[in-house]
PDB file of C-alpha atoms in Angstrom:
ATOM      1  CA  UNK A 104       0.000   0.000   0.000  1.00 80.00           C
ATOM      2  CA  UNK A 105       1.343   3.780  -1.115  1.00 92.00           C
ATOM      3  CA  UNK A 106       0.357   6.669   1.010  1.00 96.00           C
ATOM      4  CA  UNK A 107       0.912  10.026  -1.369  1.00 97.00           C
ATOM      5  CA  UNK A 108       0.610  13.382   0.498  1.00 97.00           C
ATOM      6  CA  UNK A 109      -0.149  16.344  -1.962  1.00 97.00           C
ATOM      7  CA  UNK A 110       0.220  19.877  -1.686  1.00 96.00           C
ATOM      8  CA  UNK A 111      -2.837  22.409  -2.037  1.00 93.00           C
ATOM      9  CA  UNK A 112      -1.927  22.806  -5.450  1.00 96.00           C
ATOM     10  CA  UNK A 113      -1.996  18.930  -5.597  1.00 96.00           C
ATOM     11  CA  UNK A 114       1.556  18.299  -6.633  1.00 96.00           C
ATOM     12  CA  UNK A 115       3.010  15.128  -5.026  1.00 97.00           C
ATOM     13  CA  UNK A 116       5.531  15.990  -2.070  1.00 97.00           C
ATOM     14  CA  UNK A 117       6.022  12.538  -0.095  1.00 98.00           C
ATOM     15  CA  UNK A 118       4.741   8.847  -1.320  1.00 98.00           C
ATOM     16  CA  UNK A 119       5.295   5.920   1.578  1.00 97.00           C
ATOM     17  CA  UNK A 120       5.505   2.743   0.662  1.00 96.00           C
ATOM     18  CA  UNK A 121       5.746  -0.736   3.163  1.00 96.00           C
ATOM     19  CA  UNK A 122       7.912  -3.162   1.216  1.00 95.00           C
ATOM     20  CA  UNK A 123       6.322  -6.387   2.768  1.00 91.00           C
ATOM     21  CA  UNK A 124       9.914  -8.456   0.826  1.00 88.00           C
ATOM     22  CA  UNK A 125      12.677  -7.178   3.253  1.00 87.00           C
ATOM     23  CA  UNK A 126      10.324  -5.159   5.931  1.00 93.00           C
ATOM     24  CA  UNK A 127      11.362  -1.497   4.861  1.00 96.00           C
ATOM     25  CA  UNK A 128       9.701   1.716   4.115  1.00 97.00           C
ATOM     26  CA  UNK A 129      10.261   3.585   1.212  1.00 98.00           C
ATOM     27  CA  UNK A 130       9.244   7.233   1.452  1.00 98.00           C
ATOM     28  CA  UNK A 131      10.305   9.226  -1.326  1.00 98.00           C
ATOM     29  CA  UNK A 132      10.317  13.241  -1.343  1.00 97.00           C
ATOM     30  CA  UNK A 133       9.427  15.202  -4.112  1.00 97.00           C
ATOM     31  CA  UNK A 134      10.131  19.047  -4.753  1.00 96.00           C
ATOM     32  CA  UNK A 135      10.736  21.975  -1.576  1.00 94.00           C
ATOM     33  CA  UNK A 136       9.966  21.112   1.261  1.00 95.00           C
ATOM     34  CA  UNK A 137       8.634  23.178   4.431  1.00 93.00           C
ATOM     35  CA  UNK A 138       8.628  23.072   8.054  1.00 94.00           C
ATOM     36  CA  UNK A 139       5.040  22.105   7.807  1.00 95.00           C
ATOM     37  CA  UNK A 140       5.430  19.260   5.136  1.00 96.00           C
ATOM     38  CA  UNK A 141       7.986  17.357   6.804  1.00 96.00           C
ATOM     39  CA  UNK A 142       5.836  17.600  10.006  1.00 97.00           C
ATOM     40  CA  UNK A 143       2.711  15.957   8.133  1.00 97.00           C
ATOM     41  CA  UNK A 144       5.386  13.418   6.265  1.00 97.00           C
ATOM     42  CA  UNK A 145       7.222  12.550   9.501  1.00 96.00           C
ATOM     43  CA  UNK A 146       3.815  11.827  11.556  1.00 97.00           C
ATOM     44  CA  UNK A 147       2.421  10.122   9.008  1.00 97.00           C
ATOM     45  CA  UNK A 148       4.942   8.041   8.050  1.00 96.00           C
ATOM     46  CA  UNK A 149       5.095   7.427  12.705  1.00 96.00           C
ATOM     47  CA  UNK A 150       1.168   6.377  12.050  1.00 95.00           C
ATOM     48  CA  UNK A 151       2.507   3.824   9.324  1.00 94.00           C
ATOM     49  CA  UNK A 152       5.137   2.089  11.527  1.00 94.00           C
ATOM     50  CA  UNK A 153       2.485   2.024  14.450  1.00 95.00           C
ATOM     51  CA  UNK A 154       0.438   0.056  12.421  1.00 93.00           C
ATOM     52  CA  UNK A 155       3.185  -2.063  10.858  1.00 90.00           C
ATOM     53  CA  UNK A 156       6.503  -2.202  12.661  1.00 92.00           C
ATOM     54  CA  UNK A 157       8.989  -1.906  10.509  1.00 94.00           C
ATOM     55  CA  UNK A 158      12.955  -1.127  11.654  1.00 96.00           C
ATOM     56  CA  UNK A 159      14.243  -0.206   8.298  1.00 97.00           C
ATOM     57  CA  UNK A 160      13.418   3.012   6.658  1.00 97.00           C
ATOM     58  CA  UNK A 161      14.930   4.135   3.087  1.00 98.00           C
ATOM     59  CA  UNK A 162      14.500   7.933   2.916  1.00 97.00           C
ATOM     60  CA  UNK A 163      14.770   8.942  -0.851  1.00 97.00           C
ATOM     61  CA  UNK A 164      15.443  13.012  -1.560  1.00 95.00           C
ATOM     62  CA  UNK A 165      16.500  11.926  -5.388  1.00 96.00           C
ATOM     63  CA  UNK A 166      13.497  14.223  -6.301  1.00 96.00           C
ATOM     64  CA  UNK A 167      13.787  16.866  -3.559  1.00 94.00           C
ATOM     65  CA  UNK A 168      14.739  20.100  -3.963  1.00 93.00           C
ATOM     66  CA  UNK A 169      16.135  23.061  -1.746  1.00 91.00           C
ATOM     67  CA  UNK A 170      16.940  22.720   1.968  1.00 89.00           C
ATOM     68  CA  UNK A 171      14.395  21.898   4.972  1.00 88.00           C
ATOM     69  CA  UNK A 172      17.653  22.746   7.719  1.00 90.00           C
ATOM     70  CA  UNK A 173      14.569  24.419   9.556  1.00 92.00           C
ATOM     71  CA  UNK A 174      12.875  21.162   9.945  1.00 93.00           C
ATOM     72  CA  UNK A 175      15.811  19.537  11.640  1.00 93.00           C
ATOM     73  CA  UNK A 176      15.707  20.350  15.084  1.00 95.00           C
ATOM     74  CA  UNK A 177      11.929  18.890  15.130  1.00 96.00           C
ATOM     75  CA  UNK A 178      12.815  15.826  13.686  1.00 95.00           C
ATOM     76  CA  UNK A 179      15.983  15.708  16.299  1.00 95.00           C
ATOM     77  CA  UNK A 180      13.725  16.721  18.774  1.00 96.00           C
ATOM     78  CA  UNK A 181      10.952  15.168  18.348  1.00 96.00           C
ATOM     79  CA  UNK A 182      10.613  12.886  15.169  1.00 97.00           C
ATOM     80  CA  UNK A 183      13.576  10.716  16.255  1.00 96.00           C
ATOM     81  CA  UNK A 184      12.738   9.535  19.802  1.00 97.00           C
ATOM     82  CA  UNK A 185       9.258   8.540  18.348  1.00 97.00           C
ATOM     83  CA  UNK A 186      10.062   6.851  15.913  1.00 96.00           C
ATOM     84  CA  UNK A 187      12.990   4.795  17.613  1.00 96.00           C
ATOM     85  CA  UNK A 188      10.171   4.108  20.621  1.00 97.00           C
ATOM     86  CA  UNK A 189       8.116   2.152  17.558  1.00 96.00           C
ATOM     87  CA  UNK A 190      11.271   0.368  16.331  1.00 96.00           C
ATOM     88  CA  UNK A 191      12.633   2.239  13.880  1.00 96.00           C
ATOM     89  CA  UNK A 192      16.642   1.213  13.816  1.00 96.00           C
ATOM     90  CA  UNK A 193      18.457   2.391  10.540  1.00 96.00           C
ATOM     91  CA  UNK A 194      17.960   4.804   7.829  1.00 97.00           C
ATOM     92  CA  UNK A 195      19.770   4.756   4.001  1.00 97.00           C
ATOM     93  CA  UNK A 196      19.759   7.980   2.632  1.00 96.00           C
ATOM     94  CA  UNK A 197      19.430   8.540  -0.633  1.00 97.00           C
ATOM     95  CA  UNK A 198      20.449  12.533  -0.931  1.00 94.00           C
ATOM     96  CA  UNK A 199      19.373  15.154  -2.972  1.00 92.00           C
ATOM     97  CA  UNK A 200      21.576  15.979  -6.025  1.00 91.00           C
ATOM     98  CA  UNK A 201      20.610  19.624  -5.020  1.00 90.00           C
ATOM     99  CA  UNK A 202      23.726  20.784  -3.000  1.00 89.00           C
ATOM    100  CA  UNK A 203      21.334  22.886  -0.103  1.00 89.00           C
ATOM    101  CA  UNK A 204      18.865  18.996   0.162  1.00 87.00           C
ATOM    102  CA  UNK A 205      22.411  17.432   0.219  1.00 84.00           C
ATOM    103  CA  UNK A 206      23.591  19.979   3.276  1.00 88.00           C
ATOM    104  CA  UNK A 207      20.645  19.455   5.278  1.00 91.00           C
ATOM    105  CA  UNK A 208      21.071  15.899   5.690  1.00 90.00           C
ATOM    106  CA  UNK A 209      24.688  16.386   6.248  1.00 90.00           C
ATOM    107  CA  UNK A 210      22.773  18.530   9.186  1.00 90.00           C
ATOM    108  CA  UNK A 211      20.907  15.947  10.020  1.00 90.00           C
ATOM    109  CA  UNK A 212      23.027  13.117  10.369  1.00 91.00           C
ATOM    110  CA  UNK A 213      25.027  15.147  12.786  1.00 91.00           C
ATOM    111  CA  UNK A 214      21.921  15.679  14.594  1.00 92.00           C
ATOM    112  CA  UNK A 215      20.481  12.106  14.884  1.00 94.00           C
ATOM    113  CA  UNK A 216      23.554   9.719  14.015  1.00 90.00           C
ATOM    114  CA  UNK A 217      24.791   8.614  17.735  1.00 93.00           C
ATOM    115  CA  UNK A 218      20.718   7.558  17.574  1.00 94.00           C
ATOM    116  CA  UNK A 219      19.907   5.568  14.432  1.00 94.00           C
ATOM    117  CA  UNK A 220      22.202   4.278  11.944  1.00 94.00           C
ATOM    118  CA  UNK A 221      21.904   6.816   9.175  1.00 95.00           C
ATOM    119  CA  UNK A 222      24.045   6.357   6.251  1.00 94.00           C
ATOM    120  CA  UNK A 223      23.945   8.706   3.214  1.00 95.00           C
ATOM    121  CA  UNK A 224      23.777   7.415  -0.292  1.00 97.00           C
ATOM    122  CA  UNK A 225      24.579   8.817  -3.578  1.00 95.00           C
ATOM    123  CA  UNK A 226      22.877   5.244  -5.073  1.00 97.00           C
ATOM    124  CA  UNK A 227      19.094   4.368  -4.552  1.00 97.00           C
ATOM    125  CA  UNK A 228      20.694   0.603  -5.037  1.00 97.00           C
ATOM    126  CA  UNK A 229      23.570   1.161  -2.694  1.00 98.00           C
ATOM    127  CA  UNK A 230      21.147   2.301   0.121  1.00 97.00           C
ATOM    128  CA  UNK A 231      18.897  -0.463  -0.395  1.00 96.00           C
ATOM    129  CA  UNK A 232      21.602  -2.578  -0.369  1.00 97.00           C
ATOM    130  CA  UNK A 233      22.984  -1.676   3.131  1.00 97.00           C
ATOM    131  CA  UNK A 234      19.455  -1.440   4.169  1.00 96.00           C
ATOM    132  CA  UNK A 235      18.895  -5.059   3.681  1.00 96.00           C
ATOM    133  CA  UNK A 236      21.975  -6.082   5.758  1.00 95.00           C
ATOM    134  CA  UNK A 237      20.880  -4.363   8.527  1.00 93.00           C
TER     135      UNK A 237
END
């Protein structure tokens, strides 16, 4: 099952997927993000691993765009410690080719990295492939 969350305009900014084969998420971000859409992204995507455990996540920004540094102290804040309560373990990053996307989670590993395994990936295959060995 794919969740999509849309913008007002109706664009596509975040799909999350359960991958049943392997017992990951795949939530893939698309265009700018804001404060406010990686708030509704990250609590949805806590709803989805409430209702299916799951301690592998594979965060895709191959289609974002821009920087969303100012959403990184809620998802250090709060974001992380909920999510590890439901199981959550490791992340594979896939980063932005956008150099501000790519600094953020740079940010953000810093942030959250002595708390998850986060590991950034240039590959969508590489990421997947750690992911799996985890």
């Amino acid at each position: 099952m794919t969740t999509t969350l849309r913008r007002g305009d109706g664009s596509t900014y975040l799909t999350l997927q359960y991958i049943q084969d392997g017992d990951w998420i795949h939530a893939r971000w698309f265009g700018r993000q804001t404060l406010g859409s990686v708030m509704d992204g990250g609590l949805t995507y806590l709803e989805l691993i409430r209702r299916q455990p799951c301690p592998r996540l594979l965060n895709d920004h191959r289609d974002l765009v821009g920087t969303f540094t100012e959403a990184n102290e809620w998802i250090q804040q709060i974001w992380t410690p909920l999510t590890i309560a439901e199981g959550l373990r490791s992340i594979g990053q896939v980063v932005s080719p956008d150099i501000f996307g790519h600094l953020s989670i740079e940010d953000l590993q810093h942030r959250i990295g002595d708390k998850l395994d986060i590991y950034l990936f240039e590959e969508f295959d590489a990421a997947l492939a750690w992911l799996l060995t985890q």
